[in-house]
Coordinates of C-alpha atoms in Angstrom, one line a residue:
Chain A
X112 CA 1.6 -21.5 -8.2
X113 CA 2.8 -18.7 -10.8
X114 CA 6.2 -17.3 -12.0
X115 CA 6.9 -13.6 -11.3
X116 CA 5.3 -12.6 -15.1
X117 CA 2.4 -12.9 -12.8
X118 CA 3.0 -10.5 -10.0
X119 CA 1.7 -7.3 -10.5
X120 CA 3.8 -5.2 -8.2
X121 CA 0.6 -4.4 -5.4
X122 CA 3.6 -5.1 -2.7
X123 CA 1.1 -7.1 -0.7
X124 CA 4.0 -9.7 -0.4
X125 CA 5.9 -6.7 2.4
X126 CA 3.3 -7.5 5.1
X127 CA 5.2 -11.5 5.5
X128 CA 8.7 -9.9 4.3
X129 CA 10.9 -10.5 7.8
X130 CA 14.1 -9.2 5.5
X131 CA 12.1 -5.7 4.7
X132 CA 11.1 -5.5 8.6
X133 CA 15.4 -5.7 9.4
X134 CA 16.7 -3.5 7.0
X135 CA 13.7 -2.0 5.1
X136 CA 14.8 -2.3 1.8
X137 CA 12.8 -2.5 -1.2
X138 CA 14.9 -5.3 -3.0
X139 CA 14.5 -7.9 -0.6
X140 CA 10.8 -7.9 -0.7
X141 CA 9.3 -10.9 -2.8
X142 CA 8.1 -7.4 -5.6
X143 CA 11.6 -6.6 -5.7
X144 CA 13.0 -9.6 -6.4
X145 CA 10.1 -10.4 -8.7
X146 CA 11.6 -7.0 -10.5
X147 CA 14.9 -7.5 -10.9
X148 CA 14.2 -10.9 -12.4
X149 CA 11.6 -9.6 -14.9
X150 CA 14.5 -6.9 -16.0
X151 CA 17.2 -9.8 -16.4
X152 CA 19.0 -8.6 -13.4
X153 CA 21.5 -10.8 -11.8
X154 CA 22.5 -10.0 -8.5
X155 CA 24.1 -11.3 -5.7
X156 CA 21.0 -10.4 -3.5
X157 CA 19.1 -13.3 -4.7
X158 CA 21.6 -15.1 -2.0
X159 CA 19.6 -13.1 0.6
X160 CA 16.2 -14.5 0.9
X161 CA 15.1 -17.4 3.3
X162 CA 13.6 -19.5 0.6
X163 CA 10.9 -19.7 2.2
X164 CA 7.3 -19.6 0.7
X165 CA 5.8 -17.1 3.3
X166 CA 5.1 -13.9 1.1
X167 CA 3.3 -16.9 -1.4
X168 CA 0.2 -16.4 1.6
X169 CA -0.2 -13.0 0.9
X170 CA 0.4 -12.9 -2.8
X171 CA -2.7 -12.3 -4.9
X172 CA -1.4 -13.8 -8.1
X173 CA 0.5 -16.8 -5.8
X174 CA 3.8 -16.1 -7.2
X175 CA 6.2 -18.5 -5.4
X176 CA 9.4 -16.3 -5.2
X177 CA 11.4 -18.7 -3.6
X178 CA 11.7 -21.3 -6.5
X179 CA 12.3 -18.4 -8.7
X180 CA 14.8 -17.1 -6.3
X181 CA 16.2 -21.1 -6.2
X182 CA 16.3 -20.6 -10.5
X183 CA 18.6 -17.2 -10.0
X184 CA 21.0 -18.8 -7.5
X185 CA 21.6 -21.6 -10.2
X186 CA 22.3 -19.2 -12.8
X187 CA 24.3 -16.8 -10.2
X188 CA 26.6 -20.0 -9.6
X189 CA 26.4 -21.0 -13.5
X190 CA 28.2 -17.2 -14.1
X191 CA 30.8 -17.8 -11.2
X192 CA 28.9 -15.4 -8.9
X193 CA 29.4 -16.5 -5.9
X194 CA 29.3 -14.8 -1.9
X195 CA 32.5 -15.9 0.3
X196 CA 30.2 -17.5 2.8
X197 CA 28.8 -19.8 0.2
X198 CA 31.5 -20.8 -1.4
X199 CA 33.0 -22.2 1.7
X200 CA 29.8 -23.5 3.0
X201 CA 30.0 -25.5 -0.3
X202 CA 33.3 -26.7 0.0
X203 CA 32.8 -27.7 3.7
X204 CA 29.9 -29.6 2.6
X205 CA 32.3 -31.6 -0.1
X206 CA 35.3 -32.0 2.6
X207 CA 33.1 -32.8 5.2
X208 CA 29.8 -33.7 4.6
X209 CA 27.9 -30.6 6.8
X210 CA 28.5 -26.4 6.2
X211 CA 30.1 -25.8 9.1
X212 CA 33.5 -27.7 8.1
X213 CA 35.3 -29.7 11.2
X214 CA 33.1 -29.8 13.5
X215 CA 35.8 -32.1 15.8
X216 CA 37.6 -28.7 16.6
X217 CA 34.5 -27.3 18.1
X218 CA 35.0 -23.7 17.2
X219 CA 32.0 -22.9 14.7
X220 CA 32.4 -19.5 13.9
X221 CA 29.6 -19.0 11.3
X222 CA 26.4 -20.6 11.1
X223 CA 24.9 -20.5 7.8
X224 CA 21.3 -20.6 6.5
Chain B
X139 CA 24.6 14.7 -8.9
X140 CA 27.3 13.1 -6.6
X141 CA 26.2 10.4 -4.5
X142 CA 29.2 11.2 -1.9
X143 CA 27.2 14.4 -0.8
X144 CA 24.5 12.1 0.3
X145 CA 26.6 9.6 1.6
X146 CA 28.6 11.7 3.6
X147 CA 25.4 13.2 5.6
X148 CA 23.2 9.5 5.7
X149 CA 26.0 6.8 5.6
X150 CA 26.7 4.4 2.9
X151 CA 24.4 1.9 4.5
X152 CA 21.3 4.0 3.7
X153 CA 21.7 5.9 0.0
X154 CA 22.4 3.7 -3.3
X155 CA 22.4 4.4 -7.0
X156 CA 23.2 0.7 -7.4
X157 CA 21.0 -0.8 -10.4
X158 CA 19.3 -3.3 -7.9
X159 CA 17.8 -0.2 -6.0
X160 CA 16.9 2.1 -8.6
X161 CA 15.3 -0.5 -10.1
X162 CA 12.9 -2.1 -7.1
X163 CA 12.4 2.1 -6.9
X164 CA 11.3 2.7 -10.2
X165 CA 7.7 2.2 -10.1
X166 CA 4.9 1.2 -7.7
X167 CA 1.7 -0.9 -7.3
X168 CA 0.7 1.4 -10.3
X169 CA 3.0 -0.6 -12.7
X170 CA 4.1 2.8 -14.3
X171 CA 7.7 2.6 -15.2
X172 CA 9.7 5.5 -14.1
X173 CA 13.0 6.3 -13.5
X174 CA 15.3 6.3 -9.9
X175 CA 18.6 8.3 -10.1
X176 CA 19.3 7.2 -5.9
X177 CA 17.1 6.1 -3.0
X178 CA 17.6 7.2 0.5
X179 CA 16.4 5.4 3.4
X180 CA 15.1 8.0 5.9
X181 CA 16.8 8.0 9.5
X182 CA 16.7 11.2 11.0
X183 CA 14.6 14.4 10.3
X184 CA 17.8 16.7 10.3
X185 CA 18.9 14.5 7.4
X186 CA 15.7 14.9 5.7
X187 CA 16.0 19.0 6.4
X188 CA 19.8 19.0 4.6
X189 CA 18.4 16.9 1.5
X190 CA 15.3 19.2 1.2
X191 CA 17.8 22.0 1.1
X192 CA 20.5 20.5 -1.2
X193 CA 17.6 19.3 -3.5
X194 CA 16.1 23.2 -3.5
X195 CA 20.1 24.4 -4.6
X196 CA 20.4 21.9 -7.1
X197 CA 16.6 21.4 -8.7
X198 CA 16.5 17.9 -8.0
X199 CA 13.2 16.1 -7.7
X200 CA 12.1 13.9 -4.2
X201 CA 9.6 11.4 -4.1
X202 CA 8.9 10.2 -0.4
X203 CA 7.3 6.7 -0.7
X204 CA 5.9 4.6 2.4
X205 CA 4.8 1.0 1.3
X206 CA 4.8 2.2 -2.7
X207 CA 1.1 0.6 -2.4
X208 CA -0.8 3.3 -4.3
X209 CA -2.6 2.2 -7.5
X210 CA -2.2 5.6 -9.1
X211 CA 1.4 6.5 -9.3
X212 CA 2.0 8.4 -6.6
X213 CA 5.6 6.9 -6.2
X214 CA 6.8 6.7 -9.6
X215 CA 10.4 8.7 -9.5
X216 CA 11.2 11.4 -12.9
X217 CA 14.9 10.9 -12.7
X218 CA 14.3 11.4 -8.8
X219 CA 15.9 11.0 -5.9
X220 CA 13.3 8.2 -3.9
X221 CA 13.0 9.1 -0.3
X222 CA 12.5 5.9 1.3
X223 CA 10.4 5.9 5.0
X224 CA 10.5 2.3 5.9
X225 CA 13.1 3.1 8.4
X226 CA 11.2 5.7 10.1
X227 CA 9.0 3.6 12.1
X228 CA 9.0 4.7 15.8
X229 CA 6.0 4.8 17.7
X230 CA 6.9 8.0 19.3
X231 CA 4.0 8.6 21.9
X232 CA 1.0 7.1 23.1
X233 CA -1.7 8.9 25.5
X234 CA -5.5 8.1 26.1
X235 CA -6.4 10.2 23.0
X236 CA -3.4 10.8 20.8
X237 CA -0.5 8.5 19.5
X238 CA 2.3 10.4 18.0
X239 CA 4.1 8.1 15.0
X240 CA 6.8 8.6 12.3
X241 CA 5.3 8.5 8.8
X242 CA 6.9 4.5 8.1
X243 CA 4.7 3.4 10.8
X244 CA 2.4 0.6 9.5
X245 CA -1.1 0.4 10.6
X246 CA -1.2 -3.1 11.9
X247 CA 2.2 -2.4 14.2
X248 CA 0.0 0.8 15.5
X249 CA -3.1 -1.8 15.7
X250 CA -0.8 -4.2 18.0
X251 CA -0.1 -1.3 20.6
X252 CA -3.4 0.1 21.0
X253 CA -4.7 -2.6 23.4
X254 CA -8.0 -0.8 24.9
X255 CA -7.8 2.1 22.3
X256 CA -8.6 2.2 18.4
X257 CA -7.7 4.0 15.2
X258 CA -10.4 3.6 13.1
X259 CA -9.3 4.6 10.0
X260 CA -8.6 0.9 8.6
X261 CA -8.2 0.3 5.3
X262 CA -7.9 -3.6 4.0
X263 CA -4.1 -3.3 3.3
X264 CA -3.4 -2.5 7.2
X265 CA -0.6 -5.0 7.0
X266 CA 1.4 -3.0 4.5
X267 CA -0.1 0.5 4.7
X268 CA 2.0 3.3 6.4
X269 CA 0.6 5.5 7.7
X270 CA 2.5 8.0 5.9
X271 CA 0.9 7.0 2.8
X272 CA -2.3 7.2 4.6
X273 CA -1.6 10.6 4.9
X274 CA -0.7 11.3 1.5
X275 CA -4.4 10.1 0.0
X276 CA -6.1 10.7 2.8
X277 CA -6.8 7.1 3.1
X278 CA -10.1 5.8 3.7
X279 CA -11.6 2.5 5.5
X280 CA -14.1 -0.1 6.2
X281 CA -15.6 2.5 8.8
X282 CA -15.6 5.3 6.8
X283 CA -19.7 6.1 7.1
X284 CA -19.0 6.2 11.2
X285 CA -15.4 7.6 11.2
X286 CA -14.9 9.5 8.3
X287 CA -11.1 9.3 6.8
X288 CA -7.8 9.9 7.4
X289 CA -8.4 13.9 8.0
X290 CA -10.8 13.9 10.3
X291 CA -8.1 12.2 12.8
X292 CA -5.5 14.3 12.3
X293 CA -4.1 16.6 14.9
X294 CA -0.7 17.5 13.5
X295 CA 1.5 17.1 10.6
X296 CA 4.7 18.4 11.2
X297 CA 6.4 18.4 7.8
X298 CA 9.6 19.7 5.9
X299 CA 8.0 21.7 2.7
X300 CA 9.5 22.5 -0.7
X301 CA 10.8 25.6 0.8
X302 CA 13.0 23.9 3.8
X303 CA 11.0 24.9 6.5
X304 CA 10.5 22.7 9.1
X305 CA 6.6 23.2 10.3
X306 CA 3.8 21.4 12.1
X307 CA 0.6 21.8 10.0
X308 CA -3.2 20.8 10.9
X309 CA -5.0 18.4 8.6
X310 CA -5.0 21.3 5.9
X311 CA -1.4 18.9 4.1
X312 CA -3.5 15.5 4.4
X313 CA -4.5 13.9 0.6
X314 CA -1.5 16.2 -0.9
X315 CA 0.5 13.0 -2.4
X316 CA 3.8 14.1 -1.4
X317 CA 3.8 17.4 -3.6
X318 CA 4.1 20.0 -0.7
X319 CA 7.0 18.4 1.4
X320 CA 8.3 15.7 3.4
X321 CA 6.3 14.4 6.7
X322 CA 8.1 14.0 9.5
X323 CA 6.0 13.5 12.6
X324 CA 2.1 12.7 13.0
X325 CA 0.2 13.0 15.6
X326 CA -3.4 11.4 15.2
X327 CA -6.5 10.9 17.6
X328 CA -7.6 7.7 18.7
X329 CA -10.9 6.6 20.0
X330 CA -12.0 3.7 22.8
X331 CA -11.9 0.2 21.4
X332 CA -15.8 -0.9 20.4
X333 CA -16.3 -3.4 22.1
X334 CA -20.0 -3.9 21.9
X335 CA -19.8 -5.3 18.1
X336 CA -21.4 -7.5 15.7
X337 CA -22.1 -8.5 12.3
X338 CA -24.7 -9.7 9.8
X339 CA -24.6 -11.3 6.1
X340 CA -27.2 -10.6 4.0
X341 CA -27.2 -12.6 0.4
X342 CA -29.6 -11.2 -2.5
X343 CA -30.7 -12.5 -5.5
X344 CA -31.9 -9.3 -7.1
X345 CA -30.2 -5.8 -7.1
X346 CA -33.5 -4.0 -6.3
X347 CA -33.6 -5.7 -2.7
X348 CA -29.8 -5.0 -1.9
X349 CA -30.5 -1.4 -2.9
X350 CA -33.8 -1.4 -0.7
X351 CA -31.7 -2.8 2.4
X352 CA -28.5 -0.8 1.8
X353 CA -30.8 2.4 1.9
X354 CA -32.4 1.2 5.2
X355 CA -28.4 0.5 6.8
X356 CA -27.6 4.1 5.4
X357 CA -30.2 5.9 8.0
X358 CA -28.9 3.2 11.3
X359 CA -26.8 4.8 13.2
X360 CA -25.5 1.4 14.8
X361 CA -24.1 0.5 11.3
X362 CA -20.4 1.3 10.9
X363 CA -19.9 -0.6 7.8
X364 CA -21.8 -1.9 5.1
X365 CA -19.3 -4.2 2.4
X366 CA -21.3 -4.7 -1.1
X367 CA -19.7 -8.0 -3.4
X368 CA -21.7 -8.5 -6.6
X369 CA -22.6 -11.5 -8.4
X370 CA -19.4 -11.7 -10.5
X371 CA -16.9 -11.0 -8.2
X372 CA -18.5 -13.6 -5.9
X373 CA -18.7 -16.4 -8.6
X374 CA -14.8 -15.7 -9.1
X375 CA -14.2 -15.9 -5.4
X376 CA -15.7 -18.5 -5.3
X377 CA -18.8 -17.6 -2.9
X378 CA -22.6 -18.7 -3.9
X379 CA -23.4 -16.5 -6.9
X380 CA -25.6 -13.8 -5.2
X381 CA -25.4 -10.5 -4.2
X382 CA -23.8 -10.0 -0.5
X383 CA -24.0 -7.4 1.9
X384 CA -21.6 -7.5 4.4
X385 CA -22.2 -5.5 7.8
X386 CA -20.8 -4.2 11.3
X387 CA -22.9 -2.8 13.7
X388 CA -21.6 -0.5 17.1
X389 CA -23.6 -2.9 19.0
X390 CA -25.3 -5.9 19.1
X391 CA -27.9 -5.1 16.5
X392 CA -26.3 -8.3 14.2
X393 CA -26.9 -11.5 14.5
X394 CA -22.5 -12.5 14.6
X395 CA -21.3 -11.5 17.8
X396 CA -18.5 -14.5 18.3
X397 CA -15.3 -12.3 17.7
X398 CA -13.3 -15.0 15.8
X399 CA -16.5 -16.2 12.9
X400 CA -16.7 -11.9 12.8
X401 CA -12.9 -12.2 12.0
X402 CA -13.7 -15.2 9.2
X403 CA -16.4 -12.7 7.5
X404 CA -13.7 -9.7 7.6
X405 CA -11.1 -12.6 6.2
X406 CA -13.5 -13.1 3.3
X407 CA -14.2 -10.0 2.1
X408 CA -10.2 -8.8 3.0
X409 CA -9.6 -11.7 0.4
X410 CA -11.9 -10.8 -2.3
X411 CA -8.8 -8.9 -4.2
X412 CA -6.9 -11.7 -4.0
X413 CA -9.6 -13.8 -5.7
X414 CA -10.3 -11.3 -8.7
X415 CA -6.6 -10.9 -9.3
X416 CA -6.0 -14.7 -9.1
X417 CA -8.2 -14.8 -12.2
X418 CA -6.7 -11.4 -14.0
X419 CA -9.1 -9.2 -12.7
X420 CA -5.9 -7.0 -11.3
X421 CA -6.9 -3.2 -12.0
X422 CA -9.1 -1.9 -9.3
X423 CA -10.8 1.7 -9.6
X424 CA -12.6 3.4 -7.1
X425 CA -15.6 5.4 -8.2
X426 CA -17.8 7.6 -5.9
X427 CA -21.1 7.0 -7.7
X428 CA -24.0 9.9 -6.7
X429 CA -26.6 8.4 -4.4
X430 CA -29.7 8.9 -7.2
X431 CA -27.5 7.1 -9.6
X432 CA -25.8 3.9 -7.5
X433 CA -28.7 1.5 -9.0
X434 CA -27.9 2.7 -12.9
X435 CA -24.1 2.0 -12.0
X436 CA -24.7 -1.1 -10.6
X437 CA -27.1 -2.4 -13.4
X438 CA -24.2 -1.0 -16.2
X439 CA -21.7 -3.3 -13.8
X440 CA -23.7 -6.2 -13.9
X441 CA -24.6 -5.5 -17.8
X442 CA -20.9 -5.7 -18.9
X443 CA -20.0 -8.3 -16.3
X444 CA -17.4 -6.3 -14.7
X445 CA -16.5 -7.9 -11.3
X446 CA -17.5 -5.1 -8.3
X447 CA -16.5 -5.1 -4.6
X448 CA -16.5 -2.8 -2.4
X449 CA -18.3 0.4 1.0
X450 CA -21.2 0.8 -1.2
X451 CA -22.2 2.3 1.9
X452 CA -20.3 5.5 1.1
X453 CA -21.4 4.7 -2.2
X454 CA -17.9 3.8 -3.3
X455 CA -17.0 0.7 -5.4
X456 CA -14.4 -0.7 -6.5
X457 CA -14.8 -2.3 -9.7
X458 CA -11.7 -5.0 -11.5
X459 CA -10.6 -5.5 -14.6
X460 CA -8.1 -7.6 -16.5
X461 CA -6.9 -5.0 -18.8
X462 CA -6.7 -1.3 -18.6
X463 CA -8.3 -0.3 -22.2
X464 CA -12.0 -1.4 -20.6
X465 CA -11.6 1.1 -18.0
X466 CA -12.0 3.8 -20.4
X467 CA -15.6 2.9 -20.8
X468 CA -16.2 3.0 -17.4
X469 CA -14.3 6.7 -16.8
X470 CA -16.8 8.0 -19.2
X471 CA -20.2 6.5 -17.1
X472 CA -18.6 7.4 -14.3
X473 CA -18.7 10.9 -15.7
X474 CA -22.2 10.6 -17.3
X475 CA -23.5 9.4 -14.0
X476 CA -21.8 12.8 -12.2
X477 CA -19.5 10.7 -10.0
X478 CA -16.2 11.1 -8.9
X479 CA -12.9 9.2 -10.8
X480 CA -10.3 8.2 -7.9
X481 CA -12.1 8.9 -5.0
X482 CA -10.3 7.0 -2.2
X483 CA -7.2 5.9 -4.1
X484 CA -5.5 8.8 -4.9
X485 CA -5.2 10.5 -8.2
X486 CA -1.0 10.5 -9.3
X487 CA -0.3 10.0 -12.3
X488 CA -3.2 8.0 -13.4
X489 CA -5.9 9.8 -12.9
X490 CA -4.4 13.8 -13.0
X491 CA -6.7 15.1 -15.9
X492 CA -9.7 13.2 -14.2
X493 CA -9.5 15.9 -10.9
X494 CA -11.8 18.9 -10.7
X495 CA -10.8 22.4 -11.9
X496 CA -11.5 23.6 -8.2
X497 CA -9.5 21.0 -6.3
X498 CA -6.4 21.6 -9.1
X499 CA -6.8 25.3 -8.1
X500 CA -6.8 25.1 -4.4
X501 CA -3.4 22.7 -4.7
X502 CA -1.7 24.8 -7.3
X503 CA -2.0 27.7 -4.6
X504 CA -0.4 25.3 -1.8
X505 CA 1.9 24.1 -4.1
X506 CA 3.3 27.5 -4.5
X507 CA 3.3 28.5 -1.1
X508 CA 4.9 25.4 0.0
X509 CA 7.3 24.3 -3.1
X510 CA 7.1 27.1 -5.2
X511 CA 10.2 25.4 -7.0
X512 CA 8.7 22.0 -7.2
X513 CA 10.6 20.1 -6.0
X514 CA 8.1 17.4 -4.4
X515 CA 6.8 14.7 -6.4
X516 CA 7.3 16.7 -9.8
X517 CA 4.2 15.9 -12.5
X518 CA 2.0 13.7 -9.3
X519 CA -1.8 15.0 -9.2
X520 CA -1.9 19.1 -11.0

């Protein structure tokens, strides 16, 4: 497996991208990402990806974008970046050991991925 | 320029001059670095028509860009406004012998609704290809010697040109690159599904006898494709180190006839980019090499061990290198051996002052009829 110095931008990756296929945006693709990280770009849209390592089957260079995604995460928490949604899944999972918070009240209102 | 104008007539949810976007939009499967002022995700044609017009009034540049596949920098933005067609991916109408798409269609989604019909113009990026783009270099296939390319299949463009006008052209705007206006609509004939089919490998171990038999496949009409891979490219794809021919027959003329091992043979050669670029060999060209001078271009190949793919039986190949300072070398036999530079790939940026004087000509003229203020895909191709 290679890190995204290796991809060479032939957007092969778009044919396994379900995020591209919802909203058909560019920076969601496994070359986009693999962009914005070669240009030292830290964004909250590295929260958006499945980390999954689908687009790794139709990568030519087999970058795996989802451990690099994993890397940018770290260093999007490490700078206090954070998305509402994960922050609380976080502190549900400290209070009460699952993301969803009390799950004795029943009333789930947001599933999280 | 003001993103609200554009936000006010697409929505917030498709424009953005955010760094994330004009970043992703800056360049292409070229790897030339340009630069994106705002991206707009296409919607609706009567968007498309105001844009066109506000871009005329204030001289602003418009790149439209399918899959951003191309090799040649056909999508890298100038301080441009990106128009993005992803979104535009309605299978509009299907008959007996037309389909009518929008330009973000990809190929494999109009594959998947065919059923008993077939488009044969298939090219081995159908999963990412739209067909758009397919339009814009006139995009060529593994069937090209049967079914020609992209405009012979064309019934009707309907486009938005440089000057604003909304108009339905014939196959006269297919292989432009995006400089003479917008595409809006196609509408592209389709053939019955083959299914009388089959397949044959043949492995070499001297050029001579693939030469011989690819000459002898040339003059069957049952053969609809004929796939060369050469000794270097198979050794780094890890094949038996021969030469290979790989070939379809409109019949039953092949010994392969067993739909899913035909599928495993497509698979191999479908994978054989992945293989060179897995060892470095990332820059593909695509030379059309003169029939009375295939066998010199094949030995030079084979002299400087330059890995080679490719429909040698349109007498196009597509040969890979690691770094782009070789390919110099091979621009200038190219030329020596009278063949053409960019041939099914499209020409860009890359590969502008490679085009002939004629073909410049003939688009300068459309260009002025059509965007005689240049406004579509400023510097691409002339």
């Amino acid at each position: 497996m290679a890190g995204v110095d290796k991809c060479i931008l032939c957007g092969k990756c778009r044919a396994d991208s379900a995020l591209l296929r919802v909203t058909g945006k560019e920076m969601l693709t496994a070359r986009g990402k693999a962009l914005l990280i070669m240009k030292g770009i830290l964004d909250k849209v590295f929260y958006i990806d499945p980390l999954n390592d689908v687009t790794v089957r139709s990568c030519p260079t087999n970058v795996e974008i989802s451990e690099e995604v994993r890397k940018q995460r770290e260093r999007l928490v490490e700078n206090g970046i954070e998305t509402k949604a994960n922050r609380r899944m976080i502190d549900n999972i400290r209070e009460f050991g699952n993301p969803y918070g009390s799950l004795e009240k029943k009333d789930i209102k947001e599933v999280y991925s | 320029m003001s993103i609200t104008w554009f936000e006010n007539l697409v929505g917030k949810e498709n424009v953005s001059d955010e760094i994330v976007d004009r970043e992703v939009y800056s360049t292409d499967a070229s790897q030339i670095k340009g630069k994106c002022d705002k991206v707009v995700w296409a919607t609706e044609v009567k968007h498309l028509h105001q844009i066109v017009l506000y871009a005329k009034r204030n001289k602003l540049d418009l790149i439209p860009r399918g899959a951003g596949t191309n090799l040649v920098g056909s999508c890298v933005p100038d301080n441009s406004v990106v128009i993005d067609f992803s979104k535009m991916n309605k299978i509009i109408a299907l008959t007996s012998n037309y389909v009518v798409v929008e330009p973000g269609v990809i190929l494999d989604d109009l594959n998947s609704v065919l059923r008993d019909k077939f488009f044969p113009i298939q090219p081995e990026d159908s999963s990412t290809c739209t067909i758009g783009g397919m339009i814009g270099i006139n995009s060529s296939g593994f069937y090209e010697k049967k079914y020609g390319r992209m405009k012979d299949w064309v019934l009707e463009v309907e486009m938005i040109d440089g000057n604003g006008r909304l108009k339905t052209y014939d196959s006269k705007v297919v292989g432009k690159e995006g400089i003479l206006g917008l595409i809006t609509n196609i509408k592209l004939k389709i053939t019955d599904k083959i299914d009388e089919r089959s397949m044959n490998v043949f492995k070499y171990d001297k050029l001579n006898d693939v030469l011989s038999k690819v000459n002898e496949l040339k003059s069957n009409q049952e053969v609809i494709a004929i796939e060369f891979i050469n000794l270097d490219a198979a050794k780094l794809a890890g094949l038996e180190e021969r030469y290979y021919l790989i070939v379809e027959y409109h019949g039953f003329e092949g010994g392969v006839r067993d739909l899913n091992e035909m599928g495993r043979l497509w698979h191999i050669r479908k994978k054989i980019f992945h293989k060179l670029a897995s060892n470095s060999y990332v820059y593909l060209e695509d030379p059309l090499i003169p029939q009375e001078n295939l066998a010199e271009f094949l030995y030079y190949l084979e002299t400087k061990n330059i890995p080679c793919y490719g429909p040698i039986g349109i007498n196009v190949l597509y040969p890979c290198f690691s770094n782009r300072e070789e390919i110099k070398e091979l621009y200038d036999t190219i030329l020596r051996l009278r063949g053409v530079i960019g041939s099914r790939q499209g020409i860009g940026l890359l590969k502008k002052n490679y085009l002939n004087e004629v073909m410049k000509e003939e688009l300068r003229n459309l260009k002025e009829q059509m965007d005689p203020m240049h406004i579509m895909n400023k510097g691409k191709v002339i």
